[in-house]
Amino acid sequence: MSRPEDTLSADVHYNDSEARKYTTSSRIQNIQASMTHRALELLDLSSPSLILDVGCGSGLSGEILSSIPPEEGGPHVWIGMDVSASMLDVALQRDVEGDLLLADIGQGVPFRAGTFDAAISISAIQWLCNAESSDVSPAGRLSRFFNGLYASLKRGGRAVCQFYPKNDEQKKMITSAAVKAGFGAGLLEDDPETKNVKVYLVLTVGGGNLEGKGGDITGVVKGMEGVDVLDARHNNRSGKGEIKKGSKAWIIKKKEQMERKGKIVKATSKYTGRKRRVAF
């Protein structure tokens, strides 16, 4: 069975008919509610917070954020962004409490730096792995999203993104993009090796005071089983030396910078950075 993101962009797939069908399905409502509560559990918010709902759709997750009781740290205030006008129209008809923004997360997160305490995303970011045209790369879309999300969160802020990776390669591509943006990243799987597996990418922005770990994700997922922690901020640091201009490492770094801007670059190979012989 083909996945919808393999054939159409999200704004085209979720037209008026699909938006209504998605929102009124009791099965989807139950699944969405379960994953939203799981995301909130991983965020571990102790007080009412301003939360960004990435790919908010018709506001199913947002309703839960608004209904969290005070004894559980709520209720939360939220802002939702989604690329589907039809989904947001349904959200308006349902009179959800959050503010709504029509925007493509593959073009970035258009909010002032340090705006949000936390962010959640339910079944959305896998759509970034597919490009609708040859001049747009999935790597560039992922980079713009995670860089924008990182900037929009406060120091010590957290984000939990539930997504359905197509394969291990896609899972690695998404996680690597988050780490490159500066996040500490923990990858958690519920019901692993079953058809109901659900993947959660748990992210943190450094600078908090989480159990003396400076807000690192290793504190967020401490004690959890089956968690793969990736934190670029504490790995591969020599503490000295600079990358020599024109070297292979320098060229690869420049390529990554261009990919983050959404530009298409040639693949790195064994010939990258190799000097050519002088021809006589």
Coordinates of C-alpha atoms in Angstrom, one line a residue:
M1 CA 0.0 0.0 0.0
S2 CA 1.5 3.3 -1.0
R3 CA 1.9 6.2 1.4
P4 CA 0.1 9.4 0.6
E5 CA 3.3 11.5 1.0
D6 CA 4.9 9.4 -1.8
T7 CA 2.3 10.7 -4.4
L8 CA 1.0 14.1 -3.4
S9 CA 2.1 17.1 -1.3
A10 CA 0.2 17.5 2.0
D11 CA -1.7 20.6 0.9
V12 CA -3.0 18.7 -2.2
H13 CA -3.7 15.4 -0.4
Y14 CA -5.7 17.0 2.5
N15 CA -8.4 18.6 0.4
D16 CA -11.8 19.5 1.8
S17 CA -13.0 15.9 1.6
E18 CA -9.9 14.3 3.2
A19 CA -9.8 16.9 5.9
R20 CA -13.4 16.2 7.0
K21 CA -12.8 12.4 6.7
Y22 CA -9.6 12.6 8.9
T23 CA -11.2 14.8 11.6
T24 CA -14.5 12.8 11.9
S25 CA -12.8 9.3 12.1
S26 CA -13.1 8.0 15.6
R27 CA -10.2 5.7 15.0
I28 CA -7.9 8.6 14.0
Q29 CA -9.2 10.7 16.9
N30 CA -8.2 7.9 19.4
I31 CA -4.8 7.4 17.8
Q32 CA -4.1 11.1 17.7
A33 CA -5.1 11.6 21.3
S34 CA -2.9 8.7 22.4
M35 CA 0.1 10.0 20.6
T36 CA -0.5 13.6 21.8
H37 CA -0.6 12.4 25.4
R38 CA 2.6 10.5 24.9
A39 CA 4.3 13.6 23.4
L40 CA 3.2 15.6 26.5
E41 CA 4.6 12.9 28.7
L42 CA 7.9 13.2 27.0
L43 CA 7.8 17.0 27.1
D44 CA 7.3 16.7 30.9
L45 CA 5.9 20.3 31.3
S46 CA 5.3 21.3 34.9
S47 CA 3.4 24.5 34.3
P48 CA 1.2 26.1 31.6
S49 CA 3.4 26.7 28.5
L50 CA 3.2 28.3 25.0
I51 CA 3.4 25.4 22.6
L52 CA 3.9 25.3 18.8
D53 CA 1.8 22.5 17.2
V54 CA 3.7 21.7 13.9
G55 CA 1.3 20.2 11.3
C56 CA -1.6 21.0 13.6
G57 CA -4.2 19.9 11.0
S58 CA -7.8 20.4 12.2
G59 CA -6.7 20.9 15.8
L60 CA -7.2 17.5 17.3
S61 CA -3.9 17.7 19.3
G62 CA -4.5 21.3 20.1
E63 CA -7.7 20.5 21.9
I64 CA -5.9 18.2 24.2
L65 CA -3.2 20.8 24.9
S66 CA -6.0 23.2 25.9
S67 CA -7.7 20.7 28.2
I68 CA -4.8 19.6 30.3
P69 CA -5.8 20.2 34.0
P70 CA -3.7 22.4 36.3
E71 CA -2.6 19.4 38.4
E72 CA -0.9 18.0 35.3
G73 CA 0.8 21.3 34.3
G74 CA -1.9 22.8 32.1
P75 CA -3.8 24.2 30.4
H76 CA -1.4 25.1 27.7
V77 CA -1.7 27.9 25.1
W78 CA -0.8 26.8 21.6
I79 CA -0.3 28.1 18.1
G80 CA -0.7 25.7 15.2
M81 CA 0.8 25.8 11.7
D82 CA -0.2 23.6 8.8
V83 CA 0.2 23.7 5.0
S84 CA -3.4 22.5 4.3
A85 CA -5.9 25.3 4.1
S86 CA -8.7 22.7 4.2
M87 CA -7.5 21.3 7.5
L88 CA -7.2 24.8 9.0
D89 CA -10.7 25.6 7.7
V90 CA -12.1 22.6 9.6
A91 CA -10.2 23.7 12.7
L92 CA -11.9 27.1 12.5
Q93 CA -15.3 25.5 12.1
R94 CA -14.6 23.5 15.2
D95 CA -13.7 26.7 17.0
V96 CA -10.4 25.5 18.5
E97 CA -8.7 27.7 21.1
G98 CA -5.3 28.0 19.5
D99 CA -4.2 30.5 16.9
L100 CA -3.7 29.1 13.4
L101 CA -1.1 29.8 10.7
L102 CA -1.2 28.6 7.1
A103 CA 2.5 27.9 6.3
D104 CA 4.8 25.2 4.8
I105 CA 7.1 23.9 7.5
G106 CA 9.6 23.0 4.7
Q107 CA 10.1 26.7 4.3
G108 CA 11.0 27.3 7.9
V109 CA 9.3 28.3 11.1
P110 CA 8.4 32.0 10.8
F111 CA 8.4 33.0 14.5
R112 CA 10.6 35.3 16.5
A113 CA 13.6 33.6 18.2
G114 CA 12.8 32.1 21.6
T115 CA 9.0 32.4 21.3
F116 CA 8.0 29.0 22.4
D117 CA 8.5 26.9 25.6
A118 CA 7.9 23.7 23.7
A119 CA 6.7 22.2 20.4
I120 CA 4.9 19.0 19.4
S121 CA 4.3 17.4 16.0
I122 CA 2.1 14.4 15.3
S123 CA 2.4 12.5 12.0
A124 CA 3.7 15.5 10.1
I125 CA 7.5 15.7 9.5
Q126 CA 7.8 12.6 7.3
W127 CA 6.1 14.8 4.6
L128 CA 9.3 16.8 4.4
C129 CA 11.2 13.8 3.0
N130 CA 9.5 14.1 -0.4
A131 CA 10.2 16.9 -2.8
E132 CA 7.5 18.0 -5.2
S133 CA 9.9 19.4 -7.8
S134 CA 13.5 18.7 -8.9
D135 CA 14.8 22.1 -7.7
V136 CA 13.7 21.4 -4.1
S137 CA 15.6 18.8 -2.0
P138 CA 14.3 16.9 1.1
A139 CA 17.5 17.7 2.8
G140 CA 17.0 21.4 2.3
R141 CA 13.4 21.2 3.5
L142 CA 14.4 19.3 6.6
S143 CA 17.2 21.7 7.3
R144 CA 15.0 24.8 7.0
F145 CA 12.4 23.3 9.3
F146 CA 14.8 22.1 12.1
N147 CA 16.9 25.3 12.0
G148 CA 13.7 27.4 12.3
L149 CA 12.3 25.2 15.0
Y150 CA 15.6 25.4 17.0
A151 CA 15.5 29.2 16.8
S152 CA 11.9 29.5 17.8
L153 CA 12.3 27.6 21.0
K154 CA 13.6 29.1 24.3
R155 CA 16.9 28.0 25.7
G156 CA 16.1 24.7 27.5
G157 CA 13.0 24.3 25.4
R158 CA 11.9 20.9 24.2
A159 CA 10.1 19.4 21.2
V160 CA 8.6 16.0 20.5
C161 CA 8.0 15.0 16.9
Q162 CA 6.1 11.7 16.3
F163 CA 6.5 10.5 12.7
Y164 CA 6.2 7.5 10.5
P165 CA 9.5 6.9 8.8
K166 CA 9.4 5.0 5.5
N167 CA 12.6 3.1 6.3
D168 CA 15.8 3.3 8.4
E169 CA 17.4 5.7 5.8
Q170 CA 14.6 8.2 6.2
K171 CA 14.7 7.9 10.0
K172 CA 18.4 8.6 9.9
M173 CA 17.9 11.6 7.5
I174 CA 15.4 13.2 9.8
T175 CA 17.4 12.7 12.9
S176 CA 20.6 13.9 11.3
A177 CA 18.9 17.1 10.2
A178 CA 17.8 17.8 13.7
V179 CA 21.3 17.2 15.2
K180 CA 22.9 19.4 12.5
A181 CA 20.5 22.2 13.5
G182 CA 22.0 22.0 17.1
F183 CA 19.4 19.9 18.9
G184 CA 20.2 17.1 21.4
A185 CA 18.1 14.3 20.0
G186 CA 16.7 11.1 21.5
L187 CA 14.9 8.6 19.2
L188 CA 12.2 6.6 21.1
E189 CA 10.1 3.7 19.6
D190 CA 6.8 2.5 21.2
D191 CA 5.8 -1.0 20.2
P192 CA 9.0 -1.7 18.3
E193 CA 9.1 -4.4 15.6
T194 CA 5.3 -4.4 15.3
K195 CA 3.0 -2.9 12.6
N196 CA 1.8 -0.4 15.2
V197 CA 5.3 1.0 15.9
K198 CA 5.4 4.7 16.7
V199 CA 8.6 6.7 16.5
Y200 CA 9.2 9.8 18.6
L201 CA 12.0 12.2 18.0
V202 CA 12.6 14.0 21.4
L203 CA 14.6 17.2 21.0
T204 CA 16.1 19.8 23.4
V205 CA 17.7 23.2 23.0
G206 CA 20.7 23.6 25.4
G207 CA 20.7 26.0 28.2
G208 CA 18.2 24.7 30.7
N209 CA 18.9 23.2 34.1
L210 CA 17.6 19.7 33.7
E211 CA 19.1 17.6 36.6
G212 CA 22.4 19.5 36.2
K213 CA 22.8 18.4 32.6
G214 CA 22.2 21.8 31.0
G215 CA 18.9 20.8 29.4
D216 CA 20.4 17.9 27.4
I217 CA 18.1 15.3 26.0
T218 CA 20.0 12.7 27.9
G219 CA 18.2 14.0 31.0
V220 CA 14.8 14.0 29.3
V221 CA 14.9 10.3 28.4
K222 CA 16.9 9.1 31.4
G223 CA 15.8 5.7 32.5
M224 CA 13.9 4.9 29.3
E225 CA 14.7 1.7 27.4
G226 CA 15.4 1.5 23.7
V227 CA 16.4 5.1 23.3
D228 CA 19.1 6.1 20.9
V229 CA 20.6 9.4 22.0
L230 CA 22.3 11.6 19.5
D231 CA 23.9 14.9 20.7
A232 CA 26.2 16.6 18.3
R233 CA 27.1 19.3 20.8
H234 CA 29.1 16.9 22.9
N235 CA 30.6 14.7 20.2
N236 CA 33.6 15.2 17.9
R237 CA 34.9 18.3 19.7
S238 CA 38.7 18.6 19.5
G239 CA 38.7 22.0 21.2
K240 CA 41.4 23.3 18.9
G241 CA 42.3 23.8 15.3
E242 CA 40.3 25.1 12.4
I243 CA 39.3 23.4 9.1
K244 CA 41.7 24.3 6.4
K245 CA 40.2 26.1 3.5
G246 CA 40.0 23.9 0.4
S247 CA 40.3 20.7 2.3
K248 CA 37.7 17.9 2.0
A249 CA 36.2 18.7 5.4
W250 CA 35.9 22.4 4.4
I251 CA 34.2 21.4 1.1
I252 CA 31.8 19.1 2.9
K253 CA 30.9 21.8 5.4
K254 CA 30.2 24.3 2.6
K255 CA 28.0 21.7 0.9
E256 CA 26.0 21.2 4.1
Q257 CA 25.5 25.0 4.3
M258 CA 24.2 25.1 0.8
E259 CA 21.8 22.2 1.5
R260 CA 20.4 24.0 4.5
K261 CA 19.6 26.9 2.1
G262 CA 17.7 24.4 -0.1
K263 CA 20.2 24.3 -2.9
I264 CA 21.1 21.1 -4.7
V265 CA 24.8 20.1 -4.5
K266 CA 26.8 17.3 -6.0
A267 CA 27.2 14.2 -3.9
T268 CA 30.4 13.7 -1.9
S269 CA 32.7 11.1 -3.2
K270 CA 36.3 9.8 -2.8
Y271 CA 37.4 12.5 -5.3
T272 CA 35.9 15.4 -3.2
G273 CA 38.7 17.8 -2.2
R274 CA 41.4 15.8 -4.1
K275 CA 43.9 18.0 -5.9
R276 CA 44.3 17.5 -9.6
R277 CA 47.6 16.8 -11.2
V278 CA 49.2 19.5 -13.1
A279 CA 48.8 18.9 -16.9
F280 CA 51.8 19.8 -19.2

